[in-house]
XYZ file of C-alpha atoms in Angstrom:
336
model
C -25.433 15.547 7.507
C -23.208 15.603 9.911
C -20.335 17.818 9.789
C -17.208 16.777 7.950
C -13.281 17.047 8.830
C -9.888 16.236 6.977
C -8.158 13.541 7.715
C -5.773 10.902 6.726
C -7.028 7.231 5.550
C -5.644 4.410 3.978
C -6.719 3.165 0.356
C -8.061 -0.030 0.412
C -7.499 -0.316 4.066
C -4.299 -1.633 4.281
C -1.264 -0.797 2.106
C 2.372 0.867 1.861
C 3.627 4.493 2.674
C 2.164 5.702 -0.552
C -1.963 4.245 0.465
C -2.017 7.068 2.427
C -4.606 9.847 1.779
C -6.107 12.798 3.010
C -10.100 11.598 3.139
C -13.343 13.925 4.372
C -14.937 12.116 6.911
C -17.698 12.737 9.643
C -16.493 14.955 12.333
C -16.667 13.040 15.601
C -18.880 14.087 18.411
C -17.869 13.797 22.093
C -19.404 11.146 24.258
C -19.682 10.937 28.014
C -16.652 12.542 29.563
C -15.304 13.020 26.298
C -13.984 16.443 24.688
C -13.301 17.062 21.077
C -10.150 18.913 20.231
C -8.644 20.903 17.198
C -5.644 19.041 16.579
C -2.640 21.403 15.993
C -0.066 18.363 15.516
C 0.482 14.670 16.017
C 3.230 12.137 16.542
C 3.941 9.306 14.585
C 4.866 5.766 16.241
C 5.493 1.977 14.852
C 2.156 0.963 16.232
C 0.729 3.649 13.033
C 3.360 1.828 10.067
C 2.445 -1.962 11.869
C -1.786 -0.831 11.320
C -1.291 0.803 7.928
C 0.341 -2.733 7.211
C -2.353 -4.919 8.774
C 0.150 -6.174 11.321
C -1.326 -4.476 14.343
C -4.512 -5.572 16.074
C -6.497 -2.086 16.727
C -9.208 -2.212 19.433
C -12.285 -2.514 18.152
C -13.416 0.972 19.551
C -10.122 2.973 18.318
C -11.557 3.236 14.870
C -9.589 3.158 11.536
C -7.867 6.684 11.442
C -4.302 6.159 12.654
C -2.711 8.426 15.414
C -2.099 7.217 18.869
C -1.007 10.963 20.262
C -1.582 14.635 19.777
C -1.630 18.203 21.040
C -4.318 20.677 20.437
C -7.186 22.675 21.758
C -10.427 21.790 23.448
C -13.565 22.943 21.179
C -16.214 21.195 23.000
C -17.086 18.996 26.407
C -19.102 16.070 26.560
C -21.158 16.038 29.847
C -19.673 14.394 33.219
C -16.004 15.921 31.656
C -13.681 16.774 34.093
C -13.721 19.797 35.971
C -10.459 20.967 35.287
C -10.921 21.339 31.676
C -12.590 23.890 29.512
C -13.529 24.994 26.033
C -10.225 26.816 24.708
C -7.653 24.524 26.880
C -4.160 23.722 25.046
C -3.823 20.308 25.621
C -1.847 17.108 24.741
C -2.730 13.429 25.181
C -2.483 9.933 24.369
C -5.668 8.587 22.648
C -6.798 5.019 21.110
C -6.644 6.006 17.251
C -7.969 9.389 15.510
C -5.345 11.454 15.649
C -4.683 12.127 12.092
C -7.355 14.353 11.805
C -8.489 17.981 12.400
C -10.383 16.776 15.083
C -10.003 13.736 17.545
C -13.043 12.799 20.493
C -10.429 11.546 23.679
C -11.600 11.045 27.246
C -11.068 14.105 29.075
C -8.970 11.438 32.109
C -6.660 11.038 29.276
C -5.917 14.777 28.567
C -2.714 16.553 29.968
C -2.938 20.298 29.995
C 0.032 21.493 27.904
C 2.926 24.153 29.850
C 3.027 27.312 27.594
C 7.061 26.139 27.613
C 6.223 23.323 25.461
C 5.698 23.954 21.419
C 2.573 22.323 19.621
C 5.241 19.822 18.474
C 7.207 19.510 21.275
C 4.215 18.192 23.060
C 2.751 15.770 20.920
C 5.852 14.058 20.774
C 5.249 13.435 24.248
C 2.428 10.924 25.547
C 3.121 7.601 23.575
C 7.082 7.808 24.258
C 7.036 8.854 27.404
C 3.974 7.163 29.253
C 5.168 3.780 27.229
C 8.763 3.994 28.803
C 7.206 5.007 32.487
C 4.937 1.394 32.506
C 7.896 -0.312 30.914
C 10.184 0.742 33.854
C 7.729 1.241 37.074
C 4.736 -1.208 36.051
C 6.176 -3.871 34.659
C 9.977 -4.035 35.148
C 9.842 -3.338 38.741
C 12.254 -0.651 38.573
C 14.029 0.923 41.908
C 16.867 3.029 42.411
C 20.018 1.154 42.143
C 18.736 -1.422 39.163
C 20.417 -1.761 35.892
C 18.200 -1.202 32.644
C 19.079 -1.954 29.015
C 16.798 -0.271 26.097
C 17.164 -1.999 22.978
C 16.390 0.588 19.905
C 18.456 3.210 22.243
C 17.650 6.329 19.772
C 13.906 5.231 19.095
C 11.564 7.791 20.707
C 10.425 5.191 23.553
C 14.293 4.606 24.306
C 15.016 8.174 23.997
C 12.319 8.974 26.674
C 13.075 5.673 29.034
C 17.087 6.507 29.361
C 16.250 9.429 30.338
C 14.000 8.538 33.031
C 16.144 5.882 33.631
C 18.956 8.333 34.401
C 16.865 10.412 36.411
C 15.740 7.482 38.603
C 19.246 7.064 39.710
C 19.637 3.540 38.197
C 23.078 1.745 38.479
C 23.927 1.828 34.703
C 22.153 2.474 31.879
C 22.710 0.600 28.786
C 21.182 0.945 25.210
C 21.729 -1.053 21.951
C 21.428 0.387 18.505
C 22.389 -0.690 14.666
C 25.443 2.493 14.042
C 28.190 3.974 15.877
C 26.563 7.534 15.386
C 23.029 6.290 17.731
C 25.777 4.924 20.406
C 27.207 7.810 20.697
C 24.026 9.690 20.577
C 22.782 7.387 23.533
C 25.832 7.944 25.605
C 26.865 11.399 24.941
C 23.582 13.061 23.886
C 21.346 11.083 26.481
C 23.592 10.138 28.809
C 23.402 6.244 28.881
C 26.599 4.762 30.755
C 27.246 2.479 27.600
C 25.859 1.507 24.112
C 26.470 -1.550 22.178
C 26.448 -1.833 18.279
C 24.088 -5.267 17.417
C 25.357 -5.423 14.158
C 29.139 -6.510 15.980
C 28.829 -10.180 16.663
C 30.311 -9.640 19.950
C 28.035 -7.148 21.492
C 26.620 -9.716 23.909
C 30.171 -10.441 25.811
C 30.906 -6.600 25.353
C 27.590 -6.363 27.713
C 28.015 -9.071 29.990
C 31.823 -7.603 30.008
C 30.482 -4.165 31.514
C 28.033 -5.524 33.984
C 30.942 -8.128 35.368
C 29.361 -10.908 33.827
C 26.247 -10.342 36.010
C 23.745 -9.119 33.290
C 21.278 -6.797 33.332
C 18.436 -6.331 35.634
C 15.774 -4.919 33.554
C 15.600 -4.934 29.310
C 12.844 -3.389 26.990
C 12.960 -4.819 24.137
C 11.626 -2.863 21.697
C 13.202 -5.527 18.738
C 11.570 -9.382 19.522
C 12.714 -12.150 17.940
C 16.034 -11.557 16.562
C 17.476 -10.730 20.263
C 14.948 -13.160 22.457
C 18.313 -15.624 22.399
C 20.576 -12.552 23.286
C 18.609 -11.037 25.858
C 18.317 -14.399 27.926
C 22.153 -14.400 27.854
C 22.095 -10.714 29.104
C 19.492 -11.031 31.547
C 20.730 -10.990 35.284
C 19.478 -13.506 37.584
C 15.397 -12.596 38.540
C 15.763 -10.344 35.314
C 12.345 -8.582 34.264
C 12.339 -8.126 30.481
C 9.606 -6.341 28.731
C 8.465 -6.806 25.176
C 6.514 -4.125 23.737
C 7.701 -3.677 19.879
C 8.352 -6.080 17.164
C 10.869 -4.166 14.738
C 12.021 -7.809 13.539
C 9.054 -9.101 13.055
C 7.005 -11.943 15.215
C 8.566 -15.255 13.849
C 12.123 -16.505 15.208
C 14.796 -17.257 12.771
C 17.366 -18.813 15.526
C 17.095 -21.221 18.266
C 17.725 -20.255 21.750
C 18.489 -21.625 25.286
C 14.846 -21.922 26.925
C 17.450 -23.436 30.184
C 18.540 -20.065 30.499
C 14.548 -18.534 31.359
C 14.238 -20.870 34.138
C 18.103 -21.072 35.899
C 17.982 -17.349 35.871
C 14.193 -17.065 37.093
C 14.078 -14.484 33.963
C 10.519 -13.046 33.605
C 9.574 -12.109 30.191
C 6.302 -10.114 29.704
C 4.750 -9.185 26.349
C 2.654 -5.358 26.900
C 0.935 -2.649 24.890
C -0.303 0.509 26.089
C -2.726 0.970 23.222
C -5.473 -1.849 24.959
C -5.226 -1.184 28.146
C -8.427 0.411 29.740
C -8.758 4.215 30.178
C -8.610 3.437 33.950
C -5.364 2.168 33.700
C -4.337 4.738 31.006
C -5.472 7.301 33.504
C -3.567 6.152 36.370
C -0.557 5.974 33.820
C -1.064 9.955 33.255
C -1.631 10.926 36.553
C 1.699 9.482 37.701
C 3.344 10.870 34.561
C 1.919 13.995 35.653
C 3.087 14.252 39.053
C 6.080 12.802 38.620
C 7.880 13.738 34.870
C 6.401 16.597 33.701
C 7.770 19.102 36.666
C 11.076 17.942 35.305
C 10.347 18.767 31.504
C 9.256 22.348 33.005
C 12.522 22.478 34.649
C 14.533 21.313 31.666
C 15.579 18.450 33.134
C 13.858 16.173 30.355
C 14.018 16.842 26.804
C 11.916 15.911 24.030
C 14.048 15.163 21.072
C 12.463 15.702 17.423
C 13.807 14.488 14.358
C 11.778 16.089 12.013
C 8.324 18.034 11.472
C 6.340 17.740 8.377
C 3.245 19.473 7.528
C 0.600 16.408 7.963
C -0.032 16.869 3.794
C 3.356 15.012 3.695
C 2.302 11.998 5.740
C 3.376 9.955 3.109
C 7.361 11.392 3.046
C 6.471 11.313 6.802
C 5.826 7.472 7.238
C 8.843 6.641 4.513
C 11.086 8.553 6.823
C 10.394 6.303 9.912
C 10.622 3.073 8.078
C 14.218 4.191 7.279
C 15.446 3.577 11.134
C 17.579 5.985 10.740
C 15.735 8.491 12.870
C 17.008 9.401 16.405
C 13.809 11.261 17.878
C 10.277 11.753 16.886
C 8.511 12.503 13.980
C 5.672 15.011 14.059
C 3.106 16.236 11.814
C 1.309 19.913 11.991
C -1.868 20.920 11.091
C -2.882 24.370 10.016
């Protein structure tokens, strides 16, 4: 009989938060170049909720257990693993899935050494949001110093990371949108955004255009989807890059939009996910993060904002908290 471990599973494979439960499943065995990591903490992401609801196309190699980021301790290494890692090392990482468990098997090409200055909770809250924000800005958005950028859902994990990266990267202006004045204040006064706009105000598009002297924004990080598609075309500058990486408003258009703006402004609107990218892509993204962003965490320049930490036995409550859309930072679960 294979050795087993505890993991969070979904009753019936699809369901609401209440369908999450603690299951006993086989403990993974590390394959070529993989490490077996004992998980200390894992981060929650909206992709987890979409997977739980049956609305996320999970890569076939990912398995059914949720969880895209974690921190923990290496307990075993497969053959030909990266030589910089050894048993007992404290690490954090992205993973294709499986982090809602006592153990996860992950390629050593995706692992990052955890600095002693970072707690397990902080480290678990970094990979998905910070690597996604880096990808949006540099790999797809073609950000360079002096460009302007807007982050929708400004108090979400990805945008909290992205706003900090944008300020540090020398953006000419950093904007955000939220659905509450409290979150707008957080984006400006805590994160350092130039301005933030409450999208419950019907005039928010005009406010963005006024702030940019009618020019519009060079790069837009869209975590919302259909509900802001028409508005993105209006606030995008000429040759703007709009990166779709979230679908908080669903997948179906409910209002008309002016397609002409897409052509006349020469806007490039590109969708992207991180989970479906191959290991080589994720390795390059990891290396860029380690060389360029991680030192700023150690220097105190970047901060991981955590809304709340739950013991993983309270996973149902943690998912419900994420679903409220009221958080201003990561939700983390710990395993004792």
